[in-house]
Tab-separated table of C-alpha atoms in Angstrom:
chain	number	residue	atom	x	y	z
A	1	UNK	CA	40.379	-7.079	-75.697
A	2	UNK	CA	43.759	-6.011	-74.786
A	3	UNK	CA	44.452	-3.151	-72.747
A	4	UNK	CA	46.463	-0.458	-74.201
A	5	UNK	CA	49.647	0.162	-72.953
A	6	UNK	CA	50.011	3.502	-71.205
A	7	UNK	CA	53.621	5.349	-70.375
A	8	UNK	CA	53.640	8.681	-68.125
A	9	UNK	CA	57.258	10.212	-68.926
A	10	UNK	CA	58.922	13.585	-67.756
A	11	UNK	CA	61.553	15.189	-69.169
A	12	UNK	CA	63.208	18.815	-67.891
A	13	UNK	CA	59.896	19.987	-65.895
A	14	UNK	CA	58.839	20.382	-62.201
A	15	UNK	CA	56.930	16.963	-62.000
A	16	UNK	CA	53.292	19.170	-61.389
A	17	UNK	CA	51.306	17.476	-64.722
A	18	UNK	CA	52.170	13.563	-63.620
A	19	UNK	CA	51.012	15.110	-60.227
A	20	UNK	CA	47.738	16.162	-61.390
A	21	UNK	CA	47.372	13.148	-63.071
A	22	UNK	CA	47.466	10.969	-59.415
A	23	UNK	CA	45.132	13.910	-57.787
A	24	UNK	CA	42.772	12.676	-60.299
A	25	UNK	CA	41.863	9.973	-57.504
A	26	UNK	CA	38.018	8.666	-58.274
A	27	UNK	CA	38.583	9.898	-62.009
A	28	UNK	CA	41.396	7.551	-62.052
A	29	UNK	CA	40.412	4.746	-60.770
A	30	UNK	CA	37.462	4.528	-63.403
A	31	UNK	CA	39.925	3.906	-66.027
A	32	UNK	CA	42.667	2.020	-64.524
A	33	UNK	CA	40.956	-1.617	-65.698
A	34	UNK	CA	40.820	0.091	-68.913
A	35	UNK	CA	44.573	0.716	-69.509
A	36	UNK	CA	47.802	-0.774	-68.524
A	37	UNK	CA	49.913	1.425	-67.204
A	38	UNK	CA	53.582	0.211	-67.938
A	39	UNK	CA	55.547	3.068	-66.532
A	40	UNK	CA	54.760	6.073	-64.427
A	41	UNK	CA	57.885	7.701	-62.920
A	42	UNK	CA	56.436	7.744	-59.304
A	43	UNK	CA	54.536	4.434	-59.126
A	44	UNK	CA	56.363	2.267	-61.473
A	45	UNK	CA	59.839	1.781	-63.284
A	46	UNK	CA	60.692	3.911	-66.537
A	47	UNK	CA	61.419	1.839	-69.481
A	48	UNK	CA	61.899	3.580	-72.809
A	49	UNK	CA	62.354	0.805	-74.757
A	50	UNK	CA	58.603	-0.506	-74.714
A	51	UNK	CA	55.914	-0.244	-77.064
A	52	UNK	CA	53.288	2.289	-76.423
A	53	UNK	CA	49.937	2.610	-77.488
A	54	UNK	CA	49.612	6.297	-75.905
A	55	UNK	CA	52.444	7.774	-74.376
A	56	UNK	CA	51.905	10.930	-72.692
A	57	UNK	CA	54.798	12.924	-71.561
A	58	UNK	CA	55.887	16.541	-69.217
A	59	UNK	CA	58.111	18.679	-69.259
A	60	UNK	CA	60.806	19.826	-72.211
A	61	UNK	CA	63.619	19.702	-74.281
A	62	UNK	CA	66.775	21.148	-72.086
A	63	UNK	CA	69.521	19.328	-72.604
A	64	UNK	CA	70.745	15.974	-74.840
A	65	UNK	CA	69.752	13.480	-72.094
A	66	UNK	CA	65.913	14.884	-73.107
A	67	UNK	CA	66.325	14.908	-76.480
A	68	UNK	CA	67.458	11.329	-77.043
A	69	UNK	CA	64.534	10.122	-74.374
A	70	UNK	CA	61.476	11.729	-76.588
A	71	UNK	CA	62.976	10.956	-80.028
A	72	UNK	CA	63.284	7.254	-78.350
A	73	UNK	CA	59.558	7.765	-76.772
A	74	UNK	CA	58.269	9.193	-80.301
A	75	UNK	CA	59.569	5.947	-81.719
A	76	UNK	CA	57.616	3.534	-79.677
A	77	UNK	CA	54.828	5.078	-79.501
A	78	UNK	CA	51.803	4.927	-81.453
A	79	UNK	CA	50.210	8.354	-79.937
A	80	UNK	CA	52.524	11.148	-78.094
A	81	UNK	CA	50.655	13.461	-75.850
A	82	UNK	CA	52.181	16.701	-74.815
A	83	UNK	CA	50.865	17.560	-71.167
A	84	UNK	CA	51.414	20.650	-69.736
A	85	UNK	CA	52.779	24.718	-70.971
A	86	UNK	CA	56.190	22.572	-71.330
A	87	UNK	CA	55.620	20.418	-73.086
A	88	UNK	CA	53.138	22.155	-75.031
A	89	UNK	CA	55.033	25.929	-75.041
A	90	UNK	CA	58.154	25.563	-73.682
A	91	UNK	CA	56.265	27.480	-70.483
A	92	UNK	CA	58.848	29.853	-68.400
A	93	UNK	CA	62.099	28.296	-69.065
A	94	UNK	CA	61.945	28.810	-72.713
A	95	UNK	CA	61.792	32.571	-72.092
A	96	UNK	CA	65.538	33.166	-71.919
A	97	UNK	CA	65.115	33.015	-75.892
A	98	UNK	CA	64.188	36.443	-74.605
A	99	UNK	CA	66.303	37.854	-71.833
A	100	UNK	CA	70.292	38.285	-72.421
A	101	UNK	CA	72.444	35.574	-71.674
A	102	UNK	CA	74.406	37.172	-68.861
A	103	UNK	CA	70.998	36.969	-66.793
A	104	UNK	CA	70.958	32.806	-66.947
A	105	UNK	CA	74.639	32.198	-67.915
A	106	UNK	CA	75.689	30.599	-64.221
A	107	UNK	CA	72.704	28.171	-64.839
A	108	UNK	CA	74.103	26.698	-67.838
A	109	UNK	CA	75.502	22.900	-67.891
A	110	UNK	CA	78.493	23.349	-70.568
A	111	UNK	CA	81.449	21.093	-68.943
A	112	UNK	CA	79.472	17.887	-68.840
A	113	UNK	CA	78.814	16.582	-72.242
A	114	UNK	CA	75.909	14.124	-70.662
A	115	UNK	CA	74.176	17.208	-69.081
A	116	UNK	CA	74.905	19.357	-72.097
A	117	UNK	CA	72.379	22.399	-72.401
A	118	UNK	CA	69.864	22.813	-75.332
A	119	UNK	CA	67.804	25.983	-76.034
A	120	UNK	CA	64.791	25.083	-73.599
A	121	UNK	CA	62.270	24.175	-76.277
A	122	UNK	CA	58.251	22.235	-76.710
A	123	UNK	CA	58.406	19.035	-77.844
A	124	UNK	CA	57.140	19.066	-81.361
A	125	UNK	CA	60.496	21.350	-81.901
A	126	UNK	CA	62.198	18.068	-82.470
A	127	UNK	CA	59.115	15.346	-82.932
A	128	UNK	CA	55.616	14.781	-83.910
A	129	UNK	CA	53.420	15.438	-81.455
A	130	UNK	CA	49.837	13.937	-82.313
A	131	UNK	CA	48.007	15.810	-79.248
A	132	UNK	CA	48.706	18.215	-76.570
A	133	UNK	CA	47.211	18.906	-73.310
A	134	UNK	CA	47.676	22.461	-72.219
A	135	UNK	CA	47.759	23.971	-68.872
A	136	UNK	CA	50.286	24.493	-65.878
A	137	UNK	CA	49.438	22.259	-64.910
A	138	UNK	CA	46.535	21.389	-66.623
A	139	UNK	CA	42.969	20.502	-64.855
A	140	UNK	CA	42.636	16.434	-63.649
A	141	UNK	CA	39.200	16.572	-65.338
A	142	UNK	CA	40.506	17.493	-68.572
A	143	UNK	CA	43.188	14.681	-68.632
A	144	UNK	CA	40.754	12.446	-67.323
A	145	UNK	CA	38.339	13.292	-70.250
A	146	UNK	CA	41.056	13.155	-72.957
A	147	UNK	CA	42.473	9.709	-72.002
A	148	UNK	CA	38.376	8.304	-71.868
A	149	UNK	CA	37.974	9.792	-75.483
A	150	UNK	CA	40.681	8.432	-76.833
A	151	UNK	CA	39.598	4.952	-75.448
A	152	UNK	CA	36.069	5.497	-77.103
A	153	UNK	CA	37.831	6.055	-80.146
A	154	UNK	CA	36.988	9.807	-79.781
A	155	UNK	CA	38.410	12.686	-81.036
A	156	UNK	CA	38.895	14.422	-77.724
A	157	UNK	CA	37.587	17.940	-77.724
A	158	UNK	CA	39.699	21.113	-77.703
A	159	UNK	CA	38.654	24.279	-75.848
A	160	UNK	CA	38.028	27.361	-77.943
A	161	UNK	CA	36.872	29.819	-75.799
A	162	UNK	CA	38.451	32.235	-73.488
A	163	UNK	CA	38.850	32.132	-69.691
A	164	UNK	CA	36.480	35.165	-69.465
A	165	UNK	CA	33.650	32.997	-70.614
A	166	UNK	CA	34.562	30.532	-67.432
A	167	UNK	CA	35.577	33.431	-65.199
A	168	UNK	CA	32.183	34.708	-65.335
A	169	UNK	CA	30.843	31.254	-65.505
A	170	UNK	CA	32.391	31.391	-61.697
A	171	UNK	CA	30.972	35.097	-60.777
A	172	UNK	CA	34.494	36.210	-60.439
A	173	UNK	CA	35.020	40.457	-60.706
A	174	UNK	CA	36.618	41.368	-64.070
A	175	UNK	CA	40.157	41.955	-62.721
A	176	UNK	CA	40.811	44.594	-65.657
A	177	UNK	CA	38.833	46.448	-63.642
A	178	UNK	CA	40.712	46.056	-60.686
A	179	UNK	CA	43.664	47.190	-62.871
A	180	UNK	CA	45.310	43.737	-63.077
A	181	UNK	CA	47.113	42.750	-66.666
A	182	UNK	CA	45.042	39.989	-67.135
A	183	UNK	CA	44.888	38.186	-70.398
A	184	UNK	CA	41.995	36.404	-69.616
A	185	UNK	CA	40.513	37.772	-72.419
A	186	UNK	CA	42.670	36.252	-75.275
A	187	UNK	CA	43.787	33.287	-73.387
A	188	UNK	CA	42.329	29.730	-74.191
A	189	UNK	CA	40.234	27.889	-71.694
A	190	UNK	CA	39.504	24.793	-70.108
A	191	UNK	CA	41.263	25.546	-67.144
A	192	UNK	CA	37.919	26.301	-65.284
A	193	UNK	CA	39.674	29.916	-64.569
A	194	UNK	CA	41.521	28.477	-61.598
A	195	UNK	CA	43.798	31.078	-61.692
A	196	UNK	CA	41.022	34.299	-61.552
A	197	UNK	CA	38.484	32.191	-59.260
A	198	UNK	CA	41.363	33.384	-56.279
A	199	UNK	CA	42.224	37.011	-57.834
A	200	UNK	CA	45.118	36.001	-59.299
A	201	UNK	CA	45.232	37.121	-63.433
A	202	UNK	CA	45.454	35.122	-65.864
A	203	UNK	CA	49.560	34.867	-67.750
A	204	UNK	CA	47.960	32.797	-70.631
A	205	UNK	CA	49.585	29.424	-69.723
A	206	UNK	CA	47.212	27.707	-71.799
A	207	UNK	CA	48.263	29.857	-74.983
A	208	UNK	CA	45.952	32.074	-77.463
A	209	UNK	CA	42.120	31.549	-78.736
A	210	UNK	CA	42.366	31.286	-82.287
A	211	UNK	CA	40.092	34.949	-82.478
A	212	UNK	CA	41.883	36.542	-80.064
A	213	UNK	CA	42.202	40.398	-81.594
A	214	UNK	CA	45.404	41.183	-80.153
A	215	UNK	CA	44.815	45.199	-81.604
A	216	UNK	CA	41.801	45.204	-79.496
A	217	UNK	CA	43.318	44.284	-76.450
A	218	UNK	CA	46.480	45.853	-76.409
A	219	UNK	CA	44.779	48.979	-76.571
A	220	UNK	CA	42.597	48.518	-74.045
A	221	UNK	CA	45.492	47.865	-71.493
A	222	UNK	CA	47.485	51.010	-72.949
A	223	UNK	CA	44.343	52.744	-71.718
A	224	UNK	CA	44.743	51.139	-68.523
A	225	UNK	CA	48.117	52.417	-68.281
A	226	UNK	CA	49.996	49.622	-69.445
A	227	UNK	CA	53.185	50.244	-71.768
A	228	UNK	CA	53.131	48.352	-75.261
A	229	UNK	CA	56.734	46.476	-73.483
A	230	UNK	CA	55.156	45.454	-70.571
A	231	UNK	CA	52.025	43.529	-72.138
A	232	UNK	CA	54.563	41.801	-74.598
A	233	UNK	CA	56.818	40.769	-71.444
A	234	UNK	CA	53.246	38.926	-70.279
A	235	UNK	CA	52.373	37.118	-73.011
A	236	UNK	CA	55.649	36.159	-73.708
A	237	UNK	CA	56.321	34.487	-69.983
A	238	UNK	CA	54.740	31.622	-70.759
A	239	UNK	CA	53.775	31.402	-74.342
A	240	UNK	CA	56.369	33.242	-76.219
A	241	UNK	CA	57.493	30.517	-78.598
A	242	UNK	CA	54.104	29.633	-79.716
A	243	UNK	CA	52.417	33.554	-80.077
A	244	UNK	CA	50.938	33.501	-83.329
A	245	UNK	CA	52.899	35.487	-86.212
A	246	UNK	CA	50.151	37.564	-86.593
A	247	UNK	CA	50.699	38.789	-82.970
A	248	UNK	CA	54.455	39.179	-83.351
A	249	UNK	CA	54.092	41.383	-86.578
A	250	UNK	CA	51.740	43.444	-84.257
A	251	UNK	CA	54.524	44.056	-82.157
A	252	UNK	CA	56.689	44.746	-84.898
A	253	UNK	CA	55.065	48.021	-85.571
A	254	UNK	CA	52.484	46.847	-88.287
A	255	UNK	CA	49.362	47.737	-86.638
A	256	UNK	CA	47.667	46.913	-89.825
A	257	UNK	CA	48.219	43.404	-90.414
């Protein structure tokens, strides 16, 4: 049978998702004579102009050098994988759709049409994205397991429940109680709570469970002592171009929808 041909591709991104990928080291290598990898940014040459048979890709959509790279990427490949919050979210850069422009102007590229700036955005913003991978940066078994179900032919699974269910999984304290704004609670898992298993809350990286009753929660934190502004801010650091609607209208001041 032939192998099929595998691409690893970053665009605007730190690099951390490929990385995981490589610290998958004895998950790896069990799948390496099962795929040909034909580019990987940090072991072999990129070349966009290859067919793909899965073509999984980091990072986001920040300026026109991006944007031409995954539309050329979504056109050679038979299955796009978003890995990672950026890819999947737009993760922390995509929160200036939030913040005034005076706070990120001297960051801007605006004199070089090449490196001409875009509204940081996901990828399926400007393509079809046929699965995502979500995390920052997601856990090596995870991508391990998706890339072996999609070579059985599987659907590969997607994680509905919340990090609570794994952060007690792990005997880890409740760090609500510690009066931490952790959103733990609404937050999709899969992540094997890596972030609560060292104290550290939960910002939702992985974006919301489909249940998640965002009434519920809010007003637990308000009794907590949190402001209504402040748990927005949260969410919004990581996620904020992907909250549901039903959350924003929440927000909005209709409590009842």
């Amino acid at each position: 049978m032939t192998k099929p041909k595998v691409g690893f591709y970053g665009l605007t991104g730190c690099a951390g998702c490929q990385l995981s990928v490589l610290f998958s080291e004895d998950e790896i290598v069990s799948v390496l004579g099962l795929i040909d990898i034909v580019s990987f940014p940090f072991i072999r040459e990129k070349n966009i102009d290859q067919h793909f048979d899965i073509c999984i890709v980091e990072g986001l959509v920040a300026d026109k050098h991006d944007l031409e790279t995954l539309k050329k990427l979504r056109e050679n490949s038979s299955i796009l994988v978003a890995i990672g919050a950026c890819a999947h979210t737009g993760n922390v850069p995509a929160y200036r759709h939030y913040t005034l422009k005076e706070n990120y102007q001297h960051l801007l590229y605006e004199k070089k049409e090449g490196i001409q700036d875009i509204d940081p955005t996901p990828l399926d913003s400007w393509v079809k994205v046929d699965y995502t991978i979500p995390g920052c940066p997601p856990d090596k078994r995870e991508i391990m397991n998706f890339i072996k179900a999609l070579l059985l032919g599987k659907e590969p699974l997607t994680y509905s429940s919340p990090v609570c269910v794994e952060c007690r999984r792990n005997n880890n304290l409740c760090l609500l109680e510690e009066g931490k704004l952790c959103l733990g609670p609404i937050t999709r898992g899969g992540c094997n709570s890596v972030c609560t298993n060292g104290s550290f809350e939960c910002w939702g990286c992985r974006g919301q469970t489909d249940d998640a009753n965002i009434p519920a929660f809010v007003a637990l934190l308000q009794e907590k002592g949190f402001k209504r502004e402040e748990i927005l801010k949260r969410m919004r650091e990581f996620v904020g171009l992907k909250l549901p609607e039903s959350t924003m209208v929440f927000f909005n001041g209709n409590n009842n929808a």
